[in-house]
C-alpha cells in the first residue's frame, strides 16, 4: 500500500515551515496546485505552481470565500484509484489526480481570543480548508492529508527518507490528525455561537501522559494548558495526585488573593494548615503549626512572593510542591536544594467558569462556586453579635470551609486554621474530629469560631462547639429547625450569623 506522491494541492493560512516541503516536492517532480496567497508564496520560491483556477475554469469569487470548492478539485481528492468507474469519470471530466493535500486553517480561536469584532471572527470560519481536510482524510487509502502546520516536520521527514512515498499506516495516522483538527475546529466554532447550556462540547489538544493515575495500576492523562497557568522552576514531573492537590491549592488561595500574606498547606485536596500574618515567614510557620504531621509531603501555596527567609524555613520540611505568584532568586536557589521538589510560579490566569467531572455513563457540568462569603452577606440571628475580630475569623473560616470536602467543619482563631473535620458522613462527626485534632496539637479553643458548609438540622453541633469554647458560628441557615440552634446560642451567649449560601464540596 505504498504510494508515490505525484501531485499536491497546497492551501494554507500560515506559510511558516512550508518552504522545505515545497522544495522537497519540487525535487521529486510533484505537480503543485494552489490558490491565492499560497500560490504567490510558491511562485516567489521560483517553483512552478498550477493555479486552481486553471483546473476549475472559475476564478476565486465572493472575496475569496470560494476558491477550491469545485467537483474537479474534490473529485481529484476523493476518487478511489482501484475503482474502474471512478477512473472512467476522472478521464471523462478531465479531473486531475491529487495525491497530497496540505492545509492550515484560518485561525478562528486566535481571532476570538484577540477580541476581534464579530464580522472579523465570522470571516475566520474556514470553509474550503475544512472541506479539503475531511475529503482527503476520508480517502486516506489513496490520499495524504497534512491538516496543520504542526504536522509539517513529521511529514517532511517521511518524504525525505521515503523518496516522496507514504505507506497506509502513515496516511491513516495523518487522517486521524485530520479529523482531530476538524472536530476541534468545529467545537470552537460551536462554542462561540452556543448559548444553550444543555449542550456541552469540549475539545482539548495535546494531552499529557502522566506516570500513572491515582494508583500505579491506573493509566493517567492531563488535558489542559498547564504552561499557561504555571512556570515550572524546578522538580520532577507532576503526578495525577499532585495535579489534584495543586488544583485544590489554587482554588483555596484564590479566596485570599488580595489579603495580607497568607500561606496554605494542603494534603489530599484539603487544607491542613492556613494562616494570614504580616509577613510570609510568619504566615508559613503559623500554617505549619496547625498540623505539622499532615504537612509532611504536602502541597504548599502562598498568595504573594516567597522570600529567602521563608524558603529557608520551608526547606526544613519534606513537601511535594511549592507554589507562589513569585519567588526571590535566592528563595528559588534554596528550594532547589531538594532535587525532586516541584517549584511552580503561578501566573495570573482566569480559571474556567464551568466544572466538569465524569458521572455514571456521562458527565456532570456545573458553574464554578464563585460566591465568597463577606461581611455584607452576614445576617446576625442571635442576641449576641460577633465582635470585629470574630467577624474577621468567621469570614476566614468560611473561605476554608468552602474549599474543604463535605461534610466539613472548620475551626479558626486569629486568622489561623485551628482544625477542620473533613469528608465525614455526619456533621457532628466532622465537628468532633476538628475538636479532637485541635486538642491534640494544643490549640486553645476558647473564643475560636466555627464554620459549617451547610445548615445544622439540630442544635447538637452548636452545643458541642460551645462546650469546647467556640464563641461564634457562621453557617448558611435554612433548616426548618434553625430556631433550635438559635435558641441554644441565645441561651449561652454564642454569636451566630447566617450567610444564605451553602458550600457543599463533594
GROMACS .gro file of C-alpha atoms in nm:
model
  506
    1UNK     CA    1   0.000   0.000   0.000
    2UNK     CA    2   0.295   0.232  -0.055
    3UNK     CA    3   0.201   0.520  -0.284
    4UNK     CA    4   0.409   0.776  -0.465
    5UNK     CA    5   0.308   1.141  -0.440
    6UNK     CA    6   0.287   1.281  -0.792
    7UNK     CA    7   0.059   1.578  -0.732
    8UNK     CA    8  -0.028   1.807  -0.442
    9UNK     CA    9  -0.282   2.075  -0.354
   10UNK     CA   10  -0.150   2.330  -0.107
   11UNK     CA   11  -0.380   2.589   0.053
   12UNK     CA   12  -0.260   2.727   0.386
   13UNK     CA   13  -0.312   3.031   0.607
   14UNK     CA   14   0.031   3.031   0.770
   15UNK     CA   15   0.331   2.977   0.542
   16UNK     CA   16   0.574   2.917   0.833
   17UNK     CA   17   0.769   2.597   0.775
   18UNK     CA   18   0.618   2.535   0.433
   19UNK     CA   19   0.921   2.617   0.217
   20UNK     CA   20   1.125   2.297   0.283
   21UNK     CA   21   0.824   2.082   0.195
   22UNK     CA   22   0.757   2.269  -0.129
   23UNK     CA   23   1.120   2.238  -0.229
   24UNK     CA   24   1.126   1.866  -0.149
   25UNK     CA   25   0.809   1.809  -0.354
   26UNK     CA   26   0.958   2.001  -0.644
   27UNK     CA   27   1.276   1.795  -0.616
   28UNK     CA   28   1.063   1.486  -0.681
   29UNK     CA   29   0.880   1.647  -0.974
   30UNK     CA   30   0.547   1.670  -0.791
   31UNK     CA   31   0.287   1.884  -0.971
   32UNK     CA   32   0.170   2.151  -0.727
   33UNK     CA   33  -0.175   2.316  -0.736
   34UNK     CA   34  -0.252   2.617  -0.521
   35UNK     CA   35  -0.458   2.932  -0.468
   36UNK     CA   36  -0.428   3.293  -0.356
   37UNK     CA   37  -0.153   3.379  -0.112
   38UNK     CA   38  -0.015   3.026  -0.104
   39UNK     CA   39   0.019   3.025  -0.482
   40UNK     CA   40   0.204   3.357  -0.467
   41UNK     CA   41   0.432   3.222  -0.193
   42UNK     CA   42   0.529   2.920  -0.405
   43UNK     CA   43   0.587   3.135  -0.714
   44UNK     CA   44   0.820   3.357  -0.515
   45UNK     CA   45   1.028   3.049  -0.434
   46UNK     CA   46   1.081   3.008  -0.807
   47UNK     CA   47   0.890   2.681  -0.811
   48UNK     CA   48   0.623   2.605  -1.074
   49UNK     CA   49   0.265   2.605  -0.945
   50UNK     CA   50  -0.067   2.546  -1.122
   51UNK     CA   51  -0.343   2.788  -1.018
   52UNK     CA   52  -0.661   2.609  -0.908
   53UNK     CA   53  -0.848   2.843  -1.143
   54UNK     CA   54  -0.676   2.674  -1.437
   55UNK     CA   55  -0.827   2.342  -1.327
   56UNK     CA   56  -1.177   2.462  -1.242
   57UNK     CA   57  -1.210   2.739  -1.504
   58UNK     CA   58  -1.355   2.951  -1.223
   59UNK     CA   59  -1.181   3.242  -1.051
   60UNK     CA   60  -1.172   3.289  -0.675
   61UNK     CA   61  -1.510   3.452  -0.603
   62UNK     CA   62  -1.702   3.625  -0.324
   63UNK     CA   63  -1.396   3.795  -0.183
   64UNK     CA   64  -1.204   3.468  -0.159
   65UNK     CA   65  -1.481   3.278   0.019
   66UNK     CA   66  -1.496   3.026  -0.267
   67UNK     CA   67  -1.173   2.904  -0.423
   68UNK     CA   68  -1.134   2.526  -0.402
   69UNK     CA   69  -1.499   2.418  -0.370
   70UNK     CA   70  -1.538   2.252  -0.709
   71UNK     CA   71  -1.602   1.895  -0.839
   72UNK     CA   72  -1.272   1.889  -1.027
   73UNK     CA   73  -1.083   1.955  -0.705
   74UNK     CA   74  -1.282   1.725  -0.479
   75UNK     CA   75  -1.305   1.459  -0.748
   76UNK     CA   76  -0.925   1.465  -0.768
   77UNK     CA   77  -0.905   1.410  -0.392
   78UNK     CA   78  -1.191   1.164  -0.338
   79UNK     CA   79  -1.153   0.927  -0.632
   80UNK     CA   80  -1.079   0.564  -0.546
   81UNK     CA   81  -0.780   0.463  -0.754
   82UNK     CA   82  -0.876   0.094  -0.760
   83UNK     CA   83  -1.232   0.174  -0.874
   84UNK     CA   84  -1.267   0.148  -1.254
   85UNK     CA   85  -1.583   0.362  -1.265
   86UNK     CA   86  -1.407   0.640  -1.071
   87UNK     CA   87  -1.116   0.630  -1.314
   88UNK     CA   88  -1.350   0.650  -1.613
   89UNK     CA   89  -1.521   0.959  -1.471
   90UNK     CA   90  -1.186   1.117  -1.392
   91UNK     CA   91  -1.090   1.079  -1.757
   92UNK     CA   92  -1.431   1.187  -1.890
   93UNK     CA   93  -1.443   1.509  -1.689
   94UNK     CA   94  -1.069   1.581  -1.709
   95UNK     CA   95  -1.020   1.567  -1.334
   96UNK     CA   96  -0.656   1.571  -1.221
   97UNK     CA   97  -0.539   1.320  -0.963
   98UNK     CA   98  -0.445   1.482  -0.630
   99UNK     CA   99  -0.228   1.261  -0.410
  100UNK     CA  100  -0.146   1.509  -0.134
  101UNK     CA  101  -0.342   1.790   0.034
  102UNK     CA  102  -0.171   2.037   0.268
  103UNK     CA  103  -0.395   2.273   0.467
  104UNK     CA  104  -0.353   2.517   0.755
  105UNK     CA  105  -0.689   2.660   0.861
  106UNK     CA  106  -0.785   3.020   0.925
  107UNK     CA  107  -0.701   3.094   1.294
  108UNK     CA  108  -1.054   3.104   1.432
  109UNK     CA  109  -0.966   3.051   1.801
  110UNK     CA  110  -0.687   3.310   1.795
  111UNK     CA  111  -0.920   3.561   1.633
  112UNK     CA  112  -1.183   3.507   1.903
  113UNK     CA  113  -0.918   3.534   2.176
  114UNK     CA  114  -0.790   3.860   2.029
  115UNK     CA  115  -1.123   4.031   2.098
  116UNK     CA  116  -1.189   4.093   1.729
  117UNK     CA  117  -1.527   4.207   1.602
  118UNK     CA  118  -1.795   3.953   1.518
  119UNK     CA  119  -1.757   4.019   1.145
  120UNK     CA  120  -1.382   3.950   1.163
  121UNK     CA  121  -1.445   3.632   1.361
  122UNK     CA  122  -1.704   3.507   1.111
  123UNK     CA  123  -1.461   3.560   0.824
  124UNK     CA  124  -1.214   3.333   1.003
  125UNK     CA  125  -1.452   3.035   0.979
  126UNK     CA  126  -1.271   2.824   0.722
  127UNK     CA  127  -1.498   2.651   0.468
  128UNK     CA  128  -1.277   2.536   0.183
  129UNK     CA  129  -0.992   2.426   0.408
  130UNK     CA  130  -1.211   2.220   0.641
  131UNK     CA  131  -1.375   2.055   0.339
  132UNK     CA  132  -1.037   1.965   0.190
  133UNK     CA  133  -0.928   1.815   0.521
  134UNK     CA  134  -1.238   1.599   0.552
  135UNK     CA  135  -1.226   1.483   0.192
  136UNK     CA  136  -0.859   1.385   0.199
  137UNK     CA  137  -0.898   1.225   0.543
  138UNK     CA  138  -1.188   1.015   0.418
  139UNK     CA  139  -0.982   0.894   0.120
  140UNK     CA  140  -0.668   0.814   0.323
  141UNK     CA  141  -0.617   0.488   0.131
  142UNK     CA  142  -0.511   0.694  -0.171
  143UNK     CA  143  -0.455   1.048  -0.047
  144UNK     CA  144  -0.221   1.204   0.209
  145UNK     CA  145  -0.367   1.482   0.423
  146UNK     CA  146  -0.144   1.724   0.616
  147UNK     CA  147  -0.407   1.918   0.816
  148UNK     CA  148  -0.191   2.162   1.011
  149UNK     CA  149   0.147   2.331   1.016
  150UNK     CA  150   0.211   2.124   1.331
  151UNK     CA  151   0.244   1.820   1.102
  152UNK     CA  152   0.498   1.972   0.862
  153UNK     CA  153   0.808   1.842   1.039
  154UNK     CA  154   0.700   1.479   1.058
  155UNK     CA  155   0.572   1.481   0.700
  156UNK     CA  156   0.894   1.634   0.568
  157UNK     CA  157   1.093   1.363   0.746
  158UNK     CA  158   0.880   1.090   0.584
  159UNK     CA  159   0.905   1.216   0.228
  160UNK     CA  160   1.277   1.285   0.269
  161UNK     CA  161   1.351   0.932   0.388
  162UNK     CA  162   1.099   0.754   0.162
  163UNK     CA  163   1.156   0.948  -0.162
  164UNK     CA  164   0.813   1.112  -0.161
  165UNK     CA  165   0.629   0.789  -0.087
  166UNK     CA  166   0.394   0.710   0.203
  167UNK     CA  167   0.254   0.385   0.337
  168UNK     CA  168  -0.101   0.312   0.450
  169UNK     CA  169  -0.019   0.336   0.821
  170UNK     CA  170   0.128   0.683   0.774
  171UNK     CA  171  -0.168   0.802   0.568
  172UNK     CA  172  -0.410   0.671   0.828
  173UNK     CA  173  -0.214   0.849   1.101
  174UNK     CA  174  -0.244   1.180   0.918
  175UNK     CA  175  -0.615   1.111   0.857
  176UNK     CA  176  -0.660   1.068   1.233
  177UNK     CA  177  -0.487   1.401   1.283
  178UNK     CA  178  -0.713   1.549   1.016
  179UNK     CA  179  -1.035   1.452   1.191
  180UNK     CA  180  -0.894   1.573   1.522
  181UNK     CA  181  -0.819   1.910   1.365
  182UNK     CA  182  -1.161   1.935   1.200
  183UNK     CA  183  -1.358   1.828   1.509
  184UNK     CA  184  -1.158   2.061   1.735
  185UNK     CA  185  -1.215   2.348   1.492
  186UNK     CA  186  -1.589   2.281   1.472
  187UNK     CA  187  -1.613   2.259   1.851
  188UNK     CA  188  -1.452   2.602   1.886
  189UNK     CA  189  -1.698   2.749   1.637
  190UNK     CA  190  -1.995   2.585   1.807
  191UNK     CA  191  -1.893   2.712   2.149
  192UNK     CA  192  -1.857   3.064   2.009
  193UNK     CA  193  -2.218   3.055   1.888
  194UNK     CA  194  -2.378   2.839   2.156
  195UNK     CA  195  -2.590   2.995   2.431
  196UNK     CA  196  -2.779   2.679   2.533
  197UNK     CA  197  -2.613   2.528   2.841
  198UNK     CA  198  -2.791   2.195   2.789
  199UNK     CA  199  -2.539   2.134   2.509
  200UNK     CA  200  -2.184   2.051   2.610
  201UNK     CA  201  -1.892   2.017   2.372
  202UNK     CA  202  -1.525   2.031   2.459
  203UNK     CA  203  -1.204   1.963   2.272
  204UNK     CA  204  -0.861   1.988   2.431
  205UNK     CA  205  -0.542   1.933   2.237
  206UNK     CA  206  -0.206   1.793   2.341
  207UNK     CA  207  -0.293   1.566   2.632
  208UNK     CA  208  -0.005   1.491   2.867
  209UNK     CA  209   0.070   1.130   2.962
  210UNK     CA  210   0.124   1.105   3.338
  211UNK     CA  211   0.334   0.844   3.516
  212UNK     CA  212   0.008   0.684   3.629
  213UNK     CA  213  -0.331   0.776   3.773
  214UNK     CA  214  -0.433   0.782   4.139
  215UNK     CA  215  -0.262   0.444   4.177
  216UNK     CA  216   0.026   0.280   3.987
  217UNK     CA  217  -0.202   0.030   3.811
  218UNK     CA  218  -0.414   0.308   3.657
  219UNK     CA  219  -0.322   0.500   3.342
  220UNK     CA  220  -0.338   0.877   3.381
  221UNK     CA  221  -0.355   1.177   3.146
  222UNK     CA  222  -0.385   1.552   3.183
  223UNK     CA  223  -0.565   1.759   2.921
  224UNK     CA  224  -0.510   2.129   2.966
  225UNK     CA  225  -0.268   2.418   2.926
  226UNK     CA  226  -0.053   2.377   3.236
  227UNK     CA  227   0.221   2.602   3.098
  228UNK     CA  228  -0.024   2.893   3.078
  229UNK     CA  229  -0.104   2.863   3.448
  230UNK     CA  230   0.244   2.796   3.580
  231UNK     CA  231   0.610   2.848   3.507
  232UNK     CA  232   0.783   2.538   3.638
  233UNK     CA  233   1.109   2.644   3.801
  234UNK     CA  234   1.231   2.310   3.932
  235UNK     CA  235   1.149   1.950   4.013
  236UNK     CA  236   1.017   1.622   3.881
  237UNK     CA  237   0.712   1.575   3.662
  238UNK     CA  238   0.379   1.625   3.836
  239UNK     CA  239   0.167   1.318   3.903
  240UNK     CA  240  -0.210   1.275   3.880
  241UNK     CA  241  -0.243   1.325   4.256
  242UNK     CA  242  -0.004   1.623   4.250
  243UNK     CA  243  -0.227   1.791   3.994
  244UNK     CA  244  -0.541   1.735   4.202
  245UNK     CA  245  -0.369   1.886   4.505
  246UNK     CA  246  -0.237   2.178   4.301
  247UNK     CA  247  -0.589   2.242   4.172
  248UNK     CA  248  -0.726   2.242   4.527
  249UNK     CA  249  -0.445   2.472   4.641
  250UNK     CA  250  -0.503   2.721   4.360
  251UNK     CA  251  -0.877   2.737   4.430
  252UNK     CA  252  -0.820   2.782   4.803
  253UNK     CA  253  -0.557   3.056   4.780
  254UNK     CA  254  -0.776   3.242   4.529
  255UNK     CA  255  -1.006   3.320   4.824
  256UNK     CA  256  -0.716   3.510   4.982
  257UNK     CA  257  -0.576   3.670   4.667
  258UNK     CA  258  -0.594   4.028   4.789
  259UNK     CA  259  -0.535   3.958   5.159
  260UNK     CA  260  -0.230   4.016   5.374
  261UNK     CA  261   0.043   3.748   5.337
  262UNK     CA  262  -0.134   3.413   5.351
  263UNK     CA  263   0.014   3.065   5.339
  264UNK     CA  264  -0.168   2.734   5.300
  265UNK     CA  265  -0.057   2.372   5.329
  266UNK     CA  266  -0.277   2.106   5.168
  267UNK     CA  267  -0.292   1.731   5.188
  268UNK     CA  268  -0.530   1.516   4.984
  269UNK     CA  269  -0.708   1.826   4.850
  270UNK     CA  270  -0.784   1.971   5.194
  271UNK     CA  271  -0.609   2.242   5.394
  272UNK     CA  272  -0.421   2.107   5.696
  273UNK     CA  273  -0.271   2.447   5.768
  274UNK     CA  274  -0.353   2.806   5.673
  275UNK     CA  275  -0.270   3.140   5.827
  276UNK     CA  276  -0.263   3.510   5.747
  277UNK     CA  277   0.011   3.723   5.900
  278UNK     CA  278   0.206   4.045   5.849
  279UNK     CA  279   0.482   3.866   5.661
  280UNK     CA  280   0.516   3.542   5.465
  281UNK     CA  281   0.758   3.370   5.702
  282UNK     CA  282   0.520   3.407   5.996
  283UNK     CA  283   0.226   3.301   5.778
  284UNK     CA  284   0.413   2.984   5.681
  285UNK     CA  285   0.525   2.898   6.034
  286UNK     CA  286   0.174   2.952   6.168
  287UNK     CA  287   0.025   2.738   5.890
  288UNK     CA  288   0.278   2.463   5.962
  289UNK     CA  289   0.193   2.472   6.334
  290UNK     CA  290  -0.171   2.393   6.254
  291UNK     CA  291  -0.080   2.031   6.176
  292UNK     CA  292   0.291   1.961   6.127
  293UNK     CA  293   0.221   1.588   6.096
  294UNK     CA  294  -0.008   1.619   5.795
  295UNK     CA  295   0.214   1.886   5.638
  296UNK     CA  296   0.476   1.616   5.563
  297UNK     CA  297   0.460   1.550   5.188
  298UNK     CA  298   0.205   1.825   5.134
  299UNK     CA  299   0.147   2.094   4.873
  300UNK     CA  300   0.238   2.448   4.984
  301UNK     CA  301   0.098   2.767   4.834
  302UNK     CA  302   0.136   3.137   4.908
  303UNK     CA  303  -0.071   3.433   4.792
  304UNK     CA  304   0.237   3.654   4.744
  305UNK     CA  305   0.613   3.640   4.690
  306UNK     CA  306   0.814   3.380   4.881
  307UNK     CA  307   1.133   3.537   5.012
  308UNK     CA  308   1.461   3.370   5.107
  309UNK     CA  309   1.382   3.375   5.478
  310UNK     CA  310   1.056   3.187   5.421
  311UNK     CA  311   1.227   2.947   5.180
  312UNK     CA  312   1.484   2.851   5.448
  313UNK     CA  313   1.200   2.753   5.680
  314UNK     CA  314   1.021   2.558   5.405
  315UNK     CA  315   1.343   2.378   5.322
  316UNK     CA  316   1.327   2.201   5.659
  317UNK     CA  317   1.005   2.029   5.555
  318UNK     CA  318   0.964   1.744   5.309
  319UNK     CA  319   0.699   1.873   5.069
  320UNK     CA  320   0.599   1.776   4.716
  321UNK     CA  321   0.512   2.115   4.563
  322UNK     CA  322   0.567   2.483   4.645
  323UNK     CA  323   0.355   2.741   4.460
  324UNK     CA  324   0.364   3.121   4.466
  325UNK     CA  325   0.299   3.409   4.224
  326UNK     CA  326   0.669   3.499   4.253
  327UNK     CA  327   0.991   3.399   4.428
  328UNK     CA  328   1.306   3.581   4.525
  329UNK     CA  329   1.601   3.442   4.328
  330UNK     CA  330   1.769   3.328   4.647
  331UNK     CA  331   1.447   3.158   4.757
  332UNK     CA  332   1.444   2.951   4.438
  333UNK     CA  333   1.806   2.850   4.491
  334UNK     CA  334   1.728   2.737   4.846
  335UNK     CA  335   1.418   2.540   4.748
  336UNK     CA  336   1.606   2.374   4.461
  337UNK     CA  337   1.833   2.203   4.712
  338UNK     CA  338   1.575   1.922   4.721
  339UNK     CA  339   1.612   1.756   4.379
  340UNK     CA  340   1.254   1.634   4.334
  341UNK     CA  341   1.071   1.926   4.494
  342UNK     CA  342   0.840   2.089   4.239
  343UNK     CA  343   0.852   2.470   4.234
  344UNK     CA  344   0.574   2.645   4.044
  345UNK     CA  345   0.541   3.015   3.974
  346UNK     CA  346   0.169   3.077   3.934
  347UNK     CA  347   0.063   3.305   3.652
  348UNK     CA  348  -0.243   3.528   3.677
  349UNK     CA  349  -0.476   3.317   3.462
  350UNK     CA  350  -0.854   3.309   3.493
  351UNK     CA  351  -0.990   2.964   3.576
  352UNK     CA  352  -1.272   2.811   3.366
  353UNK     CA  353  -1.618   2.906   3.484
  354UNK     CA  354  -1.759   2.558   3.421
  355UNK     CA  355  -1.652   2.249   3.614
  356UNK     CA  356  -1.675   1.903   3.459
  357UNK     CA  357  -1.645   1.553   3.604
  358UNK     CA  358  -1.742   1.206   3.489
  359UNK     CA  359  -2.056   1.054   3.640
  360UNK     CA  360  -2.207   0.713   3.562
  361UNK     CA  361  -2.201   0.687   3.183
  362UNK     CA  362  -2.187   1.062   3.127
  363UNK     CA  363  -2.071   1.394   3.267
  364UNK     CA  364  -2.176   1.636   3.537
  365UNK     CA  365  -2.124   2.001   3.447
  366UNK     CA  366  -2.177   2.295   3.680
  367UNK     CA  367  -2.083   2.658   3.723
  368UNK     CA  368  -1.785   2.723   3.947
  369UNK     CA  369  -1.875   2.824   4.303
  370UNK     CA  370  -1.782   3.190   4.266
  371UNK     CA  371  -1.953   3.308   4.586
  372UNK     CA  372  -1.717   3.404   4.866
  373UNK     CA  373  -1.888   3.496   5.191
  374UNK     CA  374  -1.817   3.851   5.304
  375UNK     CA  375  -1.930   4.093   5.573
  376UNK     CA  376  -2.217   4.224   5.363
  377UNK     CA  377  -2.362   3.873   5.335
  378UNK     CA  378  -2.372   3.816   5.711
  379UNK     CA  379  -2.707   3.819   5.891
  380UNK     CA  380  -2.695   3.832   6.270
  381UNK     CA  381  -2.957   3.587   6.400
  382UNK     CA  382  -2.864   3.586   6.770
  383UNK     CA  383  -2.889   3.838   7.051
  384UNK     CA  384  -2.511   3.825   7.093
  385UNK     CA  385  -2.339   3.978   6.792
  386UNK     CA  386  -1.989   3.879   6.683
  387UNK     CA  387  -1.702   4.116   6.763
  388UNK     CA  388  -1.497   4.268   6.482
  389UNK     CA  389  -1.224   4.007   6.542
  390UNK     CA  390  -1.480   3.728   6.536
  391UNK     CA  391  -1.625   3.858   6.209
  392UNK     CA  392  -1.279   3.853   6.053
  393UNK     CA  393  -1.224   3.498   6.175
  394UNK     CA  394  -1.570   3.386   6.062
  395UNK     CA  395  -1.503   3.505   5.707
  396UNK     CA  396  -1.158   3.347   5.721
  397UNK     CA  397  -1.304   3.012   5.835
  398UNK     CA  398  -1.581   3.027   5.577
  399UNK     CA  399  -1.330   3.063   5.293
  400UNK     CA  400  -1.151   2.750   5.407
  401UNK     CA  401  -1.479   2.566   5.463
  402UNK     CA  402  -1.591   2.638   5.107
  403UNK     CA  403  -1.278   2.462   4.978
  404UNK     CA  404  -1.290   2.159   5.207
  405UNK     CA  405  -1.461   1.825   5.141
  406UNK     CA  406  -1.813   1.792   5.283
  407UNK     CA  407  -1.933   1.730   5.541
  408UNK     CA  408  -1.693   1.979   5.692
  409UNK     CA  409  -1.646   2.190   5.999
  410UNK     CA  410  -1.366   2.448   6.023
  411UNK     CA  411  -1.239   2.597   6.348
  412UNK     CA  412  -1.033   2.917   6.329
  413UNK     CA  413  -0.883   3.179   6.556
  414UNK     CA  414  -0.681   3.493   6.492
  415UNK     CA  415  -0.663   3.432   6.114
  416UNK     CA  416  -0.534   3.079   6.167
  417UNK     CA  417  -0.684   2.744   6.079
  418UNK     CA  418  -0.707   2.569   6.416
  419UNK     CA  419  -0.851   2.241   6.283
  420UNK     CA  420  -1.108   2.100   6.046
  421UNK     CA  421  -1.321   1.791   6.019
  422UNK     CA  422  -1.336   1.681   5.656
  423UNK     CA  423  -1.534   1.441   5.442
  424UNK     CA  424  -1.745   1.300   5.724
  425UNK     CA  425  -2.086   1.139   5.681
  426UNK     CA  426  -2.213   1.330   5.983
  427UNK     CA  427  -2.159   1.696   6.061
  428UNK     CA  428  -2.138   1.607   6.431
  429UNK     CA  429  -1.855   1.366   6.347
  430UNK     CA  430  -1.682   1.641   6.150
  431UNK     CA  431  -1.703   1.874   6.450
  432UNK     CA  432  -1.578   1.609   6.692
  433UNK     CA  433  -1.288   1.531   6.458
  434UNK     CA  434  -1.195   1.900   6.442
  435UNK     CA  435  -1.210   1.945   6.820
  436UNK     CA  436  -1.003   1.633   6.882
  437UNK     CA  437  -0.744   1.745   6.629
  438UNK     CA  438  -0.722   2.095   6.779
  439UNK     CA  439  -0.673   1.950   7.126
  440UNK     CA  440  -0.408   1.707   7.005
  441UNK     CA  441  -0.194   1.998   6.883
  442UNK     CA  442  -0.253   2.205   7.196
  443UNK     CA  443  -0.477   2.476   7.049
  444UNK     CA  444  -0.687   2.682   7.286
  445UNK     CA  445  -1.044   2.680   7.151
  446UNK     CA  446  -1.176   2.948   7.384
  447UNK     CA  447  -1.305   3.235   7.165
  448UNK     CA  448  -1.234   3.040   6.845
  449UNK     CA  449  -1.500   3.044   6.572
  450UNK     CA  450  -1.672   2.767   6.378
  451UNK     CA  451  -1.777   2.749   6.010
  452UNK     CA  452  -2.006   2.490   5.859
  453UNK     CA  453  -2.055   2.424   5.487
  454UNK     CA  454  -2.429   2.360   5.537
  455UNK     CA  455  -2.702   2.426   5.792
  456UNK     CA  456  -2.746   2.247   6.126
  457UNK     CA  457  -3.063   2.036   6.129
  458UNK     CA  458  -3.035   2.006   6.508
  459UNK     CA  459  -2.872   2.214   6.784
  460UNK     CA  460  -2.621   1.939   6.872
  461UNK     CA  461  -2.333   2.099   6.676
  462UNK     CA  462  -2.362   2.442   6.836
  463UNK     CA  463  -2.394   2.277   7.179
  464UNK     CA  464  -2.076   2.069   7.130
  465UNK     CA  465  -1.893   2.370   6.988
  466UNK     CA  466  -1.996   2.596   7.279
  467UNK     CA  467  -1.883   2.340   7.532
  468UNK     CA  468  -1.543   2.330   7.357
  469UNK     CA  469  -1.507   2.710   7.388
  470UNK     CA  470  -1.635   2.830   7.047
  471UNK     CA  471  -1.776   3.183   7.074
  472UNK     CA  472  -1.913   3.250   6.724
  473UNK     CA  473  -2.059   3.044   6.438
  474UNK     CA  474  -2.107   3.102   6.066
  475UNK     CA  475  -2.342   2.883   5.863
  476UNK     CA  476  -2.581   2.918   5.568
  477UNK     CA  477  -2.902   2.868   5.765
  478UNK     CA  478  -3.215   2.738   5.601
  479UNK     CA  479  -3.309   2.442   5.821
  480UNK     CA  480  -3.671   2.414   5.933
  481UNK     CA  481  -3.521   2.374   6.280
  482UNK     CA  482  -3.291   2.678   6.268
  483UNK     CA  483  -3.463   2.819   6.575
  484UNK     CA  484  -3.338   2.532   6.790
  485UNK     CA  485  -2.976   2.627   6.715
  486UNK     CA  486  -3.053   2.998   6.751
  487UNK     CA  487  -3.224   2.940   7.089
  488UNK     CA  488  -2.927   2.746   7.222
  489UNK     CA  489  -2.686   3.021   7.112
  490UNK     CA  490  -2.904   3.289   7.273
  491UNK     CA  491  -2.920   3.096   7.599
  492UNK     CA  492  -2.540   3.059   7.605
  493UNK     CA  493  -2.430   3.395   7.460
  494UNK     CA  494  -2.284   3.246   7.143
  495UNK     CA  495  -2.293   3.470   6.834
  496UNK     CA  496  -2.423   3.315   6.515
  497UNK     CA  497  -2.453   3.458   6.163
  498UNK     CA  498  -2.626   3.320   5.854
  499UNK     CA  499  -2.489   3.368   5.502
  500UNK     CA  500  -2.772   3.219   5.297
  501UNK     CA  501  -2.518   3.033   5.081
  502UNK     CA  502  -2.437   2.663   5.113
  503UNK     CA  503  -2.086   2.548   5.021
  504UNK     CA  504  -2.103   2.173   4.968
  505UNK     CA  505  -1.792   2.028   4.807
  506UNK     CA  506  -1.836   1.663   4.715
   0.00000   0.00000   0.00000
